[in-house]
mmCIF file of C-alpha atoms and ligand atoms in Angstrom:
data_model
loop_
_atom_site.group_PDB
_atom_site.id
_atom_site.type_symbol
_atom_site.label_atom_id
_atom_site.label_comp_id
_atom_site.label_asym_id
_atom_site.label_seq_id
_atom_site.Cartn_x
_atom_site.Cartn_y
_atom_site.Cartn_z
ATOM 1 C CA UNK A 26 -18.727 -0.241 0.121
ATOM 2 C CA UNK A 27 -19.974 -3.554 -2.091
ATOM 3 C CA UNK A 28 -20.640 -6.395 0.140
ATOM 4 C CA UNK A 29 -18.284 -9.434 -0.475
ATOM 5 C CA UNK A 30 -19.752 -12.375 0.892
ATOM 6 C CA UNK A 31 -17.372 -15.024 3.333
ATOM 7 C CA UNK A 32 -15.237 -17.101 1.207
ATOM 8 C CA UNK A 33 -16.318 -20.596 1.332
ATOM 9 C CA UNK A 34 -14.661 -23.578 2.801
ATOM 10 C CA UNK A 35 -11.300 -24.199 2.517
ATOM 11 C CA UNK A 36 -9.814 -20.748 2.049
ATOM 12 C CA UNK A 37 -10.835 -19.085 5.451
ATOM 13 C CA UNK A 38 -9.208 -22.410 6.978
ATOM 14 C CA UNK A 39 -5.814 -22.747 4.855
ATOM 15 C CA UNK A 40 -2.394 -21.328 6.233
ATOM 16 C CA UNK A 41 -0.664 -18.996 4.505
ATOM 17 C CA UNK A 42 2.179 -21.433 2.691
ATOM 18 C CA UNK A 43 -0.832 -23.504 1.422
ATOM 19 C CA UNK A 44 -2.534 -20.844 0.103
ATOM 20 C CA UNK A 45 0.719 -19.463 -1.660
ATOM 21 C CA UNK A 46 1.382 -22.640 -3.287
ATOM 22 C CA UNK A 47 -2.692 -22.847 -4.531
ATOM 23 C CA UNK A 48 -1.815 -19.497 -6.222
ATOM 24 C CA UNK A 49 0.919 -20.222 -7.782
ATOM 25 C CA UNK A 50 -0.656 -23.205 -8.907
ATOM 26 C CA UNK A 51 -3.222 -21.869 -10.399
ATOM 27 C CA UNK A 52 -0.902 -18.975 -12.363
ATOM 28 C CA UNK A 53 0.943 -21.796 -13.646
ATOM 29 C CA UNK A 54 -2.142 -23.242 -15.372
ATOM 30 C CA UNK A 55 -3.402 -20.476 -16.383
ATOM 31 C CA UNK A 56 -0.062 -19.379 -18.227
ATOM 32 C CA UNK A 57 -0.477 -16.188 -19.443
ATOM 33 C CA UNK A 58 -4.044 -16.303 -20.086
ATOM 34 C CA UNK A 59 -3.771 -14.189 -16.398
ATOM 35 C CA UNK A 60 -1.939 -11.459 -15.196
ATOM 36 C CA UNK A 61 -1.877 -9.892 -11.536
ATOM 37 C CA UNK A 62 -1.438 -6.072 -11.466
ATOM 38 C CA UNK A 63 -0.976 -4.860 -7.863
ATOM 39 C CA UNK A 64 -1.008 -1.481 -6.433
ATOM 40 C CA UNK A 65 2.214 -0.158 -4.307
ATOM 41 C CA UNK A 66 -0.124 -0.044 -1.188
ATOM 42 C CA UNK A 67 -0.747 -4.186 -1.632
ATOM 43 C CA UNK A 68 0.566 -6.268 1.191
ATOM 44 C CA UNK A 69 3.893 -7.522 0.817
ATOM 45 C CA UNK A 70 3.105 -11.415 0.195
ATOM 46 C CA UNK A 71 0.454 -9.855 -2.540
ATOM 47 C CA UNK A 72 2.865 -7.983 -4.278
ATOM 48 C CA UNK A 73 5.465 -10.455 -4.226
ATOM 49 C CA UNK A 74 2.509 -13.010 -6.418
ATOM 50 C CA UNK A 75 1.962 -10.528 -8.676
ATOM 51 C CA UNK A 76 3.400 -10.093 -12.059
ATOM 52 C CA UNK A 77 3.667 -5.900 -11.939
ATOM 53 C CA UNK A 78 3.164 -3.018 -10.137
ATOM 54 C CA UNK A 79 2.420 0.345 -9.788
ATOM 55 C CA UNK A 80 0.594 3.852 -9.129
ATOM 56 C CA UNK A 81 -2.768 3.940 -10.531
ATOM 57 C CA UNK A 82 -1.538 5.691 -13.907
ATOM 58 C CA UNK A 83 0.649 3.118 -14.739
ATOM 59 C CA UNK A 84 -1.620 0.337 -14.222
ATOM 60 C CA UNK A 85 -4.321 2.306 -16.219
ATOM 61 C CA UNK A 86 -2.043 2.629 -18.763
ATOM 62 C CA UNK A 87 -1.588 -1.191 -18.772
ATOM 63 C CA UNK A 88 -5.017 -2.080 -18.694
ATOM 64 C CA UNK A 89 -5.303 -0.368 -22.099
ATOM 65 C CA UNK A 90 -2.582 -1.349 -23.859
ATOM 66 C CA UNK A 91 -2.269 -4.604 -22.778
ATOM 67 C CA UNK A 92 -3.865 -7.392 -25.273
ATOM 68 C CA UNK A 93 -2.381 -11.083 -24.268
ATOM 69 C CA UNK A 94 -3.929 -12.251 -20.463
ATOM 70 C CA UNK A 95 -7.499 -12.840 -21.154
ATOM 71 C CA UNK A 96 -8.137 -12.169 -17.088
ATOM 72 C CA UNK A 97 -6.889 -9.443 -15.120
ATOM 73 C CA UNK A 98 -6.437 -10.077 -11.879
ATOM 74 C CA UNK A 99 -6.403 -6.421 -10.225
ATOM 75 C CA UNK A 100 -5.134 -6.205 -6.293
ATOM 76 C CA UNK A 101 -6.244 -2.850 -5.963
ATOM 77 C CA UNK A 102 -9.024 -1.110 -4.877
ATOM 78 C CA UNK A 103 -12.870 -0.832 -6.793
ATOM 79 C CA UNK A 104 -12.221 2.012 -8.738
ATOM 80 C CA UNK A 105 -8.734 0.849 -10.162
ATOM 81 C CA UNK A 106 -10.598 -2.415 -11.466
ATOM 82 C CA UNK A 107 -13.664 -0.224 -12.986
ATOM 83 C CA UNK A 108 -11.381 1.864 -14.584
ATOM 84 C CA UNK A 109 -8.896 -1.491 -16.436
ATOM 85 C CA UNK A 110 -12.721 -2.263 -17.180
ATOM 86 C CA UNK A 111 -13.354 0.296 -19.168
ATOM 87 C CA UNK A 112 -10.056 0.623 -20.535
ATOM 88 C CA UNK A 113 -9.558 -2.868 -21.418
ATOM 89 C CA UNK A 114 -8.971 -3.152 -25.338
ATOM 90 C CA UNK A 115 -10.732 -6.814 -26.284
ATOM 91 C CA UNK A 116 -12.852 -9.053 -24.031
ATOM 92 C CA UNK A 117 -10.788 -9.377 -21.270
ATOM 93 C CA UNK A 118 -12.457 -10.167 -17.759
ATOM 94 C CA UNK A 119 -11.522 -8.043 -14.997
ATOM 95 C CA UNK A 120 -11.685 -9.771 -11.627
ATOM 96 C CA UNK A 121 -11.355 -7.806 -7.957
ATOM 97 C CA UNK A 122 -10.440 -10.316 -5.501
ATOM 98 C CA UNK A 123 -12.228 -8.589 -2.764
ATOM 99 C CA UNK A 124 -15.554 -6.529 -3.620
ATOM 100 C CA UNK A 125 -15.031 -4.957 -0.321
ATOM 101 C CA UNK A 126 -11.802 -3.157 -1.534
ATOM 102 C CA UNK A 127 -13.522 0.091 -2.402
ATOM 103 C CA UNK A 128 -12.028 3.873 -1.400
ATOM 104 C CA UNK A 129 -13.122 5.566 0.664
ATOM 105 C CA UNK A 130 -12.664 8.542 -0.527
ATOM 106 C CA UNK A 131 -14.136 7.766 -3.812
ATOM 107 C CA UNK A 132 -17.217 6.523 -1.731
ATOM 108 C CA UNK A 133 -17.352 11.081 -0.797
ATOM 109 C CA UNK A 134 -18.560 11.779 -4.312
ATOM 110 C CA UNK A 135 -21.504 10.372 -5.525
ATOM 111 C CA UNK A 136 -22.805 11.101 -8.748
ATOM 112 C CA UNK A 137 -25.999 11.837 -8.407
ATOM 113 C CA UNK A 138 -24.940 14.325 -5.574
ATOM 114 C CA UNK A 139 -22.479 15.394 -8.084
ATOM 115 C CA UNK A 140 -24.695 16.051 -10.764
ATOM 116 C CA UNK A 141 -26.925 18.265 -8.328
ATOM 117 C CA UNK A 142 -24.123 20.658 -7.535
ATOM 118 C CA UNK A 143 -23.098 20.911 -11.106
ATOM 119 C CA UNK A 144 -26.238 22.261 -11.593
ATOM 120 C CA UNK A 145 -26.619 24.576 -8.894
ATOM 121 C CA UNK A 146 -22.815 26.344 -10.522
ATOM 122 C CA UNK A 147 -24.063 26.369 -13.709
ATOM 123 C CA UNK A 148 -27.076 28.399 -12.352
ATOM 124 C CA UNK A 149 -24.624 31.286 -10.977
ATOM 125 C CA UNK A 150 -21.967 30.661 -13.634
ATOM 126 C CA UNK A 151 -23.307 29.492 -17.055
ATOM 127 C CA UNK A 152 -23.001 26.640 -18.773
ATOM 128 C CA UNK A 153 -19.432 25.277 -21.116
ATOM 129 C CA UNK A 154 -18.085 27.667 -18.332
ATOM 130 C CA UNK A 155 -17.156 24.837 -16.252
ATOM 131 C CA UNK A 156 -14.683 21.831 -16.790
ATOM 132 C CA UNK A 157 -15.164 18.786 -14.550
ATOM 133 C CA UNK A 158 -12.118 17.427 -13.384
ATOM 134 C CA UNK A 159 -12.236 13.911 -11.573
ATOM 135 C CA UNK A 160 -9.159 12.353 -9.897
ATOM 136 C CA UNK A 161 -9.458 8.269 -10.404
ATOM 137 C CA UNK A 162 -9.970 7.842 -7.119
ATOM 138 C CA UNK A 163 -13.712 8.424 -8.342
ATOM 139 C CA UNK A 164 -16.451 5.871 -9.167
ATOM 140 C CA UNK A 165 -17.170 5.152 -13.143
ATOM 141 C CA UNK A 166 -20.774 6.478 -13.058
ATOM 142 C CA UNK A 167 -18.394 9.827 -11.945
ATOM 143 C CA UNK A 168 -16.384 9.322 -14.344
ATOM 144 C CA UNK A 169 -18.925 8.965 -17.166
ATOM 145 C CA UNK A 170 -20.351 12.362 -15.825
ATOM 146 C CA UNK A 171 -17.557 14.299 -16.367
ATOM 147 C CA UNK A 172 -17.206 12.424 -19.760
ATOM 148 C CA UNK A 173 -21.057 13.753 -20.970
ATOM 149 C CA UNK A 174 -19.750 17.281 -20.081
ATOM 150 C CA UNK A 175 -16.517 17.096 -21.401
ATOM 151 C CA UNK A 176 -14.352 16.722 -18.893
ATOM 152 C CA UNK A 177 -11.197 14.474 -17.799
ATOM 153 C CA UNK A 178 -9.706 12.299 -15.459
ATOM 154 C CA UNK A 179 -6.670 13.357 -13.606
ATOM 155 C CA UNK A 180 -4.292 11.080 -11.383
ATOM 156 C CA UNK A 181 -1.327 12.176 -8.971
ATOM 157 C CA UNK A 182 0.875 12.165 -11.416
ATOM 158 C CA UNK A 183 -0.277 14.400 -14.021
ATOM 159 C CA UNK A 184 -3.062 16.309 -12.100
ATOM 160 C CA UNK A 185 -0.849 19.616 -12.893
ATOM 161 C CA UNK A 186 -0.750 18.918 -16.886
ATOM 162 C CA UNK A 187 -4.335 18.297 -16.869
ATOM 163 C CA UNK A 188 -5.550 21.217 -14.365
ATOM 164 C CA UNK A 189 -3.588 23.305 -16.082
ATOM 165 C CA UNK A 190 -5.198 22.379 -19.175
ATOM 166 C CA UNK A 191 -8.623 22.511 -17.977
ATOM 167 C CA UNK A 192 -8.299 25.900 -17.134
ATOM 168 C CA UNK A 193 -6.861 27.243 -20.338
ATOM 169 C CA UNK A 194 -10.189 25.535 -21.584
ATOM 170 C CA UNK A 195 -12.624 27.021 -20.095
ATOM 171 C CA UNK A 196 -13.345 29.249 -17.136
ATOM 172 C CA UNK A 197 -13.531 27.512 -14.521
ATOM 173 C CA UNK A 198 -12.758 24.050 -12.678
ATOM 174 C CA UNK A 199 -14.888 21.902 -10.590
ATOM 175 C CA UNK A 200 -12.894 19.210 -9.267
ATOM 176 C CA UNK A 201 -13.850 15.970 -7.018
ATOM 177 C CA UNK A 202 -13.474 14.324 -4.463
ATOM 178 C CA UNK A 203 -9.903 15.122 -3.345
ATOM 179 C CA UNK A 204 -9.909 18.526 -2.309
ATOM 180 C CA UNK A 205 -6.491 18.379 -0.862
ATOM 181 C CA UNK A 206 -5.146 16.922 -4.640
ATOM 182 C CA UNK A 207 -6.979 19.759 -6.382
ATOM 183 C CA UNK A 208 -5.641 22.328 -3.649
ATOM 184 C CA UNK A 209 -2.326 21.515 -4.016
ATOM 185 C CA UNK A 210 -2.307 20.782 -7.728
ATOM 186 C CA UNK A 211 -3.401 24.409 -8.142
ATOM 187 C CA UNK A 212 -1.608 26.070 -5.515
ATOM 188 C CA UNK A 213 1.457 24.799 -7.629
ATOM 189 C CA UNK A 214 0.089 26.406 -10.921
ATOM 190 C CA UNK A 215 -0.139 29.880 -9.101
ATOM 191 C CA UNK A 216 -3.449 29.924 -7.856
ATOM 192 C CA UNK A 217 -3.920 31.128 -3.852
ATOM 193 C CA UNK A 218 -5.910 28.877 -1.771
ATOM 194 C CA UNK A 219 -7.913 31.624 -0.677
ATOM 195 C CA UNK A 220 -9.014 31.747 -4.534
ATOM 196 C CA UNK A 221 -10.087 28.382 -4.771
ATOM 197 C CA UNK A 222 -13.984 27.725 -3.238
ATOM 198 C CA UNK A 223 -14.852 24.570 -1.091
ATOM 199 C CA UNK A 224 -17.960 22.821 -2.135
ATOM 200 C CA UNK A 225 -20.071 21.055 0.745
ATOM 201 C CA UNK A 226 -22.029 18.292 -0.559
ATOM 202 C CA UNK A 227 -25.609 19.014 0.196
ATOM 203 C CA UNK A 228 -25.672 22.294 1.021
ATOM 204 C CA UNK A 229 -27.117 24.806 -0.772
ATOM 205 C CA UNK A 230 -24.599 26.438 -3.274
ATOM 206 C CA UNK A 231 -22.414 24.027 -1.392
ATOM 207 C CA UNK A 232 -22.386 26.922 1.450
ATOM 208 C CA UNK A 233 -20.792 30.061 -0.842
ATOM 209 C CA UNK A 234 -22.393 33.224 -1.534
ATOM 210 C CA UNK A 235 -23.276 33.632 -6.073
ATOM 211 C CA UNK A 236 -20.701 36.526 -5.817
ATOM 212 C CA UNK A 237 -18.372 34.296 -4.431
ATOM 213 C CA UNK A 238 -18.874 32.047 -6.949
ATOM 214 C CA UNK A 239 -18.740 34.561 -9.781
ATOM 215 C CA UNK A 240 -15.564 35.841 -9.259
ATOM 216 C CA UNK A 241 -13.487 32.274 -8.829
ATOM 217 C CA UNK A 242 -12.297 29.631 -11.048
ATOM 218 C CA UNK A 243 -11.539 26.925 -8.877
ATOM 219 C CA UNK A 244 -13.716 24.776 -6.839
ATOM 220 C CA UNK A 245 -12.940 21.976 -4.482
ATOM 221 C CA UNK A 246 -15.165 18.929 -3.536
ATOM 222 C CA UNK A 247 -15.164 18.529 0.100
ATOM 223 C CA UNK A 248 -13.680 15.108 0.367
ATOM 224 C CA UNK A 249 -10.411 13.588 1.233
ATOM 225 C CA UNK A 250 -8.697 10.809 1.963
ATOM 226 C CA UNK A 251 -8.753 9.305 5.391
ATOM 227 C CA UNK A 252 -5.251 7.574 5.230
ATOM 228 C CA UNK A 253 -3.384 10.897 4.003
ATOM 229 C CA UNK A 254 -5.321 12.890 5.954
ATOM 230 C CA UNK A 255 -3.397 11.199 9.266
ATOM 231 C CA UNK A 256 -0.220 13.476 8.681
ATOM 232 C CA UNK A 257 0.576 16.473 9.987
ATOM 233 C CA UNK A 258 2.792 19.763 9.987
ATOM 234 C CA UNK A 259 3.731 18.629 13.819
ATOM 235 C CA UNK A 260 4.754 15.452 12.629
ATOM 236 C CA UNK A 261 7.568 16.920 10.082
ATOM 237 C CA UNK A 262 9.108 19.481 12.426
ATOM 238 C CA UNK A 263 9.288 16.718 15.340
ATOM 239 C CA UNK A 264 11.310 14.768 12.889
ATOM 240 C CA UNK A 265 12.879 17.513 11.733
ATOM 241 C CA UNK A 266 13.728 18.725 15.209
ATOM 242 C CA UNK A 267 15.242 15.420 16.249
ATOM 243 C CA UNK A 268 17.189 15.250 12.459
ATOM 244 C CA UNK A 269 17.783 18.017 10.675
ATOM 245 C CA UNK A 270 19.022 15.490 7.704
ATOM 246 C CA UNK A 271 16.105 14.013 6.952
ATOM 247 C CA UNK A 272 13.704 14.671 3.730
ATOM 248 C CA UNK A 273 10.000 14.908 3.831
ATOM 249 C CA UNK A 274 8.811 13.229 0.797
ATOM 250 C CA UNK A 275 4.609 12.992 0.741
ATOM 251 C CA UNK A 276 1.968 12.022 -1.800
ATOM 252 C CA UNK A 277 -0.061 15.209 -2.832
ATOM 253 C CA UNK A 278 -3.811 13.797 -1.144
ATOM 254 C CA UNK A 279 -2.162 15.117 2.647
ATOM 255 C CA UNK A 280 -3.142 18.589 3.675
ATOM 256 C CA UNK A 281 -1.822 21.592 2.079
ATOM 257 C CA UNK A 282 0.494 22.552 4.807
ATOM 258 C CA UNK A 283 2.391 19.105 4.951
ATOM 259 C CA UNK A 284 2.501 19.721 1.397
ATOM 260 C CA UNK A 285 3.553 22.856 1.351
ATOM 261 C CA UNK A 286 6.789 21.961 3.822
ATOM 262 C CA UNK A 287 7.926 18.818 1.992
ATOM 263 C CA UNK A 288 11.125 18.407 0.378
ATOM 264 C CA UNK A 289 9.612 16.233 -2.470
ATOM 265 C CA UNK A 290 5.483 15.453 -3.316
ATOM 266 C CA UNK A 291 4.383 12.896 -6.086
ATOM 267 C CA UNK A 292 2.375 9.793 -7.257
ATOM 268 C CA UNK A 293 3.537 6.501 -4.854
ATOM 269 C CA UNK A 294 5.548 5.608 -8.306
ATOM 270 C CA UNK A 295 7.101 8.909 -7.624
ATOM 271 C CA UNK A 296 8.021 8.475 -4.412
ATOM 272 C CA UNK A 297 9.045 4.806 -5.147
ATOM 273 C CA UNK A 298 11.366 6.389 -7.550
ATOM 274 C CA UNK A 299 12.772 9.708 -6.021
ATOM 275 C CA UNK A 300 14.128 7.220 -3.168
ATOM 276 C CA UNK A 301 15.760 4.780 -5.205
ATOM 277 C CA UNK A 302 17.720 7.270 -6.884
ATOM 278 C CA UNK A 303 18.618 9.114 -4.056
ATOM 279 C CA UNK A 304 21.993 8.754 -2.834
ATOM 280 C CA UNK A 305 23.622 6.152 0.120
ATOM 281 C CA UNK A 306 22.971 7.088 3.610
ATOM 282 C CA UNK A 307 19.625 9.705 2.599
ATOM 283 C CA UNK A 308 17.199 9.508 5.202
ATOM 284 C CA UNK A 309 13.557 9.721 4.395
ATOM 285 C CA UNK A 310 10.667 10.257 6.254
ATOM 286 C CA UNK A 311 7.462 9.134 4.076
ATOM 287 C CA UNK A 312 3.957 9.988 4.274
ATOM 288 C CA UNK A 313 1.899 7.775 2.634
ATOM 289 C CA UNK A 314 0.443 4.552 3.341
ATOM 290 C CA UNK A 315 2.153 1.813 5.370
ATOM 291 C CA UNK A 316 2.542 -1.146 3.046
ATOM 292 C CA UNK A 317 4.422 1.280 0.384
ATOM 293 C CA UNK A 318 6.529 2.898 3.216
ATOM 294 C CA UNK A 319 7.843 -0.822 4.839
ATOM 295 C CA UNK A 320 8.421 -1.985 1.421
ATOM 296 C CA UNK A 321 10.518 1.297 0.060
ATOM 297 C CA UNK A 322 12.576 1.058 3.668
ATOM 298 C CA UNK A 323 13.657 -2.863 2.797
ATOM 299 C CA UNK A 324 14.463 -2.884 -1.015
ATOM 300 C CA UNK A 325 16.756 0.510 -0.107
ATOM 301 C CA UNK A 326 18.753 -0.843 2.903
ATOM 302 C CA UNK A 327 21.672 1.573 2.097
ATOM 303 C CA UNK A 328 18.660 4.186 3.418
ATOM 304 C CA UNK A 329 16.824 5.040 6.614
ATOM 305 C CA UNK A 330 13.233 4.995 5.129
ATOM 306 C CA UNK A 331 10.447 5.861 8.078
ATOM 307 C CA UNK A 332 7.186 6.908 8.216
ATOM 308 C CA UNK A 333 6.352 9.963 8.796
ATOM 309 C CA UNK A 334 3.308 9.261 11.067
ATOM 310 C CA UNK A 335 4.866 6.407 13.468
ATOM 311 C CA UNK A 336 1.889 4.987 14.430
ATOM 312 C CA UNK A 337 0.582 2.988 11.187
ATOM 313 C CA UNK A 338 -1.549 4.624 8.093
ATOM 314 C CA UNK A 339 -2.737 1.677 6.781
ATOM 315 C CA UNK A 340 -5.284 1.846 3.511
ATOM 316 C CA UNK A 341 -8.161 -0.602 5.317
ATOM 317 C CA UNK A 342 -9.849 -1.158 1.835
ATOM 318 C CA UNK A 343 -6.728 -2.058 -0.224
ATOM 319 C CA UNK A 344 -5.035 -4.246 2.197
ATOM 320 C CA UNK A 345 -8.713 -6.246 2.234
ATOM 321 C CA UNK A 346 -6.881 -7.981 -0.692
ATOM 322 C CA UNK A 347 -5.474 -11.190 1.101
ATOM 323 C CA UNK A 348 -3.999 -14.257 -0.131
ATOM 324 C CA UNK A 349 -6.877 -16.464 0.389
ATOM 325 C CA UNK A 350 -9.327 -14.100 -1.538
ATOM 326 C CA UNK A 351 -6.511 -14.370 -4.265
ATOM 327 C CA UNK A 352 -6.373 -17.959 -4.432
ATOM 328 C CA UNK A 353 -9.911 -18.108 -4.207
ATOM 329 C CA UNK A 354 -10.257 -16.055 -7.450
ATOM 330 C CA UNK A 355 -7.648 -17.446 -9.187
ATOM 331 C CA UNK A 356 -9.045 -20.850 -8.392
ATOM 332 C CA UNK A 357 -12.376 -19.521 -9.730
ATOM 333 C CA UNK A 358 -10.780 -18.157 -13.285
ATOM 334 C CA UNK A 359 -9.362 -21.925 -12.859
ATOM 335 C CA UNK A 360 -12.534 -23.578 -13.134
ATOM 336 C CA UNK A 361 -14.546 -21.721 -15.433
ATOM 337 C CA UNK A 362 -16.298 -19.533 -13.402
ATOM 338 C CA UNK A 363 -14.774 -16.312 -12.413
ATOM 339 C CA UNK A 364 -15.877 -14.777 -9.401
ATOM 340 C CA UNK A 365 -16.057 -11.059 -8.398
ATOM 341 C CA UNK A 366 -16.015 -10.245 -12.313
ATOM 342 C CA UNK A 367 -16.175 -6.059 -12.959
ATOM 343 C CA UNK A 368 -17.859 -4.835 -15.305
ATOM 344 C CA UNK A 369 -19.435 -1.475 -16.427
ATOM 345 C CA UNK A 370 -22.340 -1.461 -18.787
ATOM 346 C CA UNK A 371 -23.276 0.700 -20.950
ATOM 347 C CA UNK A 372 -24.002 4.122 -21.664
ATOM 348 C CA UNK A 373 -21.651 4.586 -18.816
ATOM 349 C CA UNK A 374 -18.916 2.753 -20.051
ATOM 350 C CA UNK A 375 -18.560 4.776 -23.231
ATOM 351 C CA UNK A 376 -18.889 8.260 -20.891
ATOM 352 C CA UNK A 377 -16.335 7.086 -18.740
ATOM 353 C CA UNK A 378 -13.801 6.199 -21.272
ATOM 354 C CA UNK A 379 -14.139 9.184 -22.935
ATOM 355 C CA UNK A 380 -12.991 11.355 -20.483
ATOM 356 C CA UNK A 381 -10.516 8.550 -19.095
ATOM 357 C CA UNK A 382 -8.983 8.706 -22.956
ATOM 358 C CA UNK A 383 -8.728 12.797 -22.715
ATOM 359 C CA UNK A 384 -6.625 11.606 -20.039
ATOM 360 C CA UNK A 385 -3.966 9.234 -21.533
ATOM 361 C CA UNK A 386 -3.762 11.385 -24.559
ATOM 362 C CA UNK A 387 -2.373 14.271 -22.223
ATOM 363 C CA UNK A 388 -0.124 11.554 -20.165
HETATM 364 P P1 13P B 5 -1.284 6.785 -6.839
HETATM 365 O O1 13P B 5 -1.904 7.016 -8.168
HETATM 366 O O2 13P B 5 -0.230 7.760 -6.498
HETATM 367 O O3 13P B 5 -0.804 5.363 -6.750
HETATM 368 O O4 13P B 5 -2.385 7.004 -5.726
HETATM 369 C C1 13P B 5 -3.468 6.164 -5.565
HETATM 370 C C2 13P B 5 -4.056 6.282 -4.238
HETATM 371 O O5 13P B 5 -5.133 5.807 -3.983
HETATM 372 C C3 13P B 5 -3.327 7.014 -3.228
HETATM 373 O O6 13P B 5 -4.052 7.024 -2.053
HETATM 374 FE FE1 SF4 B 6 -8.602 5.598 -1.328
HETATM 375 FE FE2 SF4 B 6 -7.040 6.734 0.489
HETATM 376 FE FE3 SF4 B 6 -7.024 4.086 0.215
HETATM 377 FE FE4 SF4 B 6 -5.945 5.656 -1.678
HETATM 378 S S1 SF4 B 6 -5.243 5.405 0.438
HETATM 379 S S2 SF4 B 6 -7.283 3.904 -2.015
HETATM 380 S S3 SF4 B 6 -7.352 7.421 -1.606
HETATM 381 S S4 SF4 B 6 -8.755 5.376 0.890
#
C-alpha cells in the first residue's frame, strides 16, 4: 500500500454538508475541464458526486476514449487510476484522491516475483509456449510484463473471450493474481480444475513436480481477493434453505464452489444489470462487496436485494475514498496544483498499454 499522508487543516475538521458543497464548488469551476469516474463499490455520497460509473472495463474504456476533461478524477482503487494513466489519449492528469486506495489483491503479485516464476516455467516448458494473462486488478509494472511477452489484460467481463483466446495462441496460460477468476473463467471453457496447476509465489517451481507442469496448460497465481473470498457454499444453501425463491447472483473472484452453485456470475456492471432487468418481486441474494449490494437493493425497491454474507464485505481500500479526500483534490486541481497526480513513466507505460490495447481490441 502507498502511504497517503493526513490531509491538512480544514478537511479532517469539516462536516459532511460542508464538504459536499466545497465539491461541488469546485466541479462547478472547473466545468468540464474535470470529470469524476467512480467505481460501483464507491460509497454512496461518492457516487452520488460523480459524473459516471462503472466496472473497471467500462471505466477503462472511458479513460481511452475520452478527450474533453483535462483531469480525471478516479474514485477507485490504485490500479484503476494507473491503468486511465496509461490509457489516457492526450495530456490529461489523472488524480487518486486517496494513495492509500490500493488492492489488495493486486498487492499478491509482484512483478519482480512474477518475472522469477515465469522463468522457472519456461525452464520446464519452453519459451513462446506460454501466454501471460493479467486480470486489471494487477499493478502496471505487471502489466507492462505481460506486455514485453506478449500477453493481455483480462477483466471480469471478458476474461472468457480473452482466456479463450490465449489458449488458441499458444500452449499454455499463466495467469495472475486471481486464481479464483482464472479458475472459474476456465472451468467455464471446459477445462477441469484438477487440470489447471496452482503456482505458490516463492516456492520452488511454485511447489509442482516438471511432469506436472509438462502435461498442463493452465496455471493459477496463488492470490485472491480478500473481500470475495468472505462467501461461502454454507452461506447460499442457508438462504436457500430459508427461501427456496431466491437467486444467487456472485462476481466470478469468490471460490469456485459458490461459483459453481450460482444462478447468475458476472462483472459488478453485470450484476448491476441482470437485477435491473429482472422482473417485480425477484429476490436476490448478492455476493459482492457491500457498497454495490446496498446501492442495487435501494434503486430496485420493487426487489428484495440482500447480501449474501450478512455480516458486511466491505472493500477497505476503495471505500478509503471519502468526501474530504475528494474535496481536498478537487480543491487542489482548483488551485493549480494537483495533488496525488498518477503517473507511469516510461518504458513501462508503453509495455503496459500494449497488452492493455490487446485487450480493448478483443472487448
Ligand atoms: P469489476 O471489473 O467487476 O468492477 O471488478 C473490479 C473489482 O475489483 C472487483 O473486486
Ligand atoms: Fe481489490 Fe478485492 Fe477490493 Fe476488488 S474488492 S478492489 S479485488 S481488494
Amino acid at each position: 500500500m502507498i502511504y497517503q499522508q493526513p490531509l491538512p487543516s480544514p478537511y479532517p475538521t469539516l462536516d459532511d454538508a460542508e464538504l459536499t458543497s466545497r465539491i461541488v464548488a469546485a466541479k462547478a469551476k472547473l466545468g468540464d475541464s474535470v470529470v469524476i469516474l467512480t467505481h460501483h463499490y464507491q460509497r454512496p455520497e461518492i457516487v452520488a458526486l460523480g459524473d459516471m460509473r462503472g466496472d473497471s472495463l467500462k471505466l477503462a474504456q472511458f479513460a481511452a476514449a475520452q478527450e474533453k476533461s483535462k483531469y480525471i478524477v478516479y474514485c477507485g482503487v490504485h490500479f484503476m487510476a494507473e491503468s486511465a494513466d496509461i490509457l489516457k489519449r492526450g495530456q490529461q492528469v489523472v488524480v487518486l484522491p486517496d494513495l492509500g486506495a490500493g488492492c489488495d489483491m493486486a498487492d499478491m503479485a509482484d512483478a519482480d516475483d512474477v518475472e522469477l516464476a515465469w522463468d522457472e516455467l519456461v525452464s520446464v516448458l519452453g519459451h513462446e509456449s506460454i501466454m501471460p494473462v493479467t486480470y486489471i486488478n494487477s499493478t502496471a509494472a505487471l502489466k507492462a510484463f505481460v506486455g514485453k511477452k506478449g500477453g493481455v489484460v483480462c477483466t471480469s467481463s471478458n476474461a472468457e473471450n480473452i482466456v479463450r483466446w490465449s489458449l488458441e495462441q499458444r500452449q499454455a496460460i499463466f495467469f495472475f493474481p486471481d486464481q479464483h477468476l482464472g479458475r472459474n473463467t476456465c472451468k467455464r471453457l471446459g477445462y477441469t480444475p484438477e487440470s489447471m496447476l496452482l503456482w505458490k509465489p516463492g516456492v520452488p517451481l511454485g511447489g509442482q513436480a516438471p511432469e506436472r507442469i509438462r502435461d498442463s496448460r493452465i496455471f493459477l497465481w496463488e492470490g485472491h481477493c480478500p473481500v470475495h473470498a468472505m462467501f461461502t457454499l454454507k452461506q447460499i444453501s442457508a438462504l436457500r434453505a430459508q427461501d427456496s425463491a431466491i437467486k444467487i447472483i456472485t462476481h466470478p473472484e469468490c471460490p469456485m464452489e459458490v461459483v459453481d452453485e450460482s444462478d447468475a456470475v458476472g462483472s459488478t456492471e453485470f450484476i448491476v444489470k441482470t437485477i435491473a432487468e429482472s422482473p417485480a418481486g425477484s429476490k436476490w441474494a448478492v455476493g459482492t462487496e457491500m457498497n454495490l449490494v446496498n446501492r442495487i437493493a435501494k434503486e430496485n425497491p420493487d426487489k428484495t436485494v440482500v447480501s449474501l454474507n450478512r455480516f458486511m464485505c466491505l472493500c477497505g481500500t476503495m471505500n478509503r475514498i471519502d468526501l474530504a479526500h475528494l474535496a481536498w483534490a478537487l480543491e487542489s486541481i482548483v488551485s493549480g496544483h494537483p495533488e496525488n497526480v498518477i503517473t507511469v513513466g516510461e518504458p513501462e507505460r508503453s509495455l503496459a498499454r500494449a497488452s492493455l490495447d490487446r485487450m480493448l481490441t478483443m472487448s
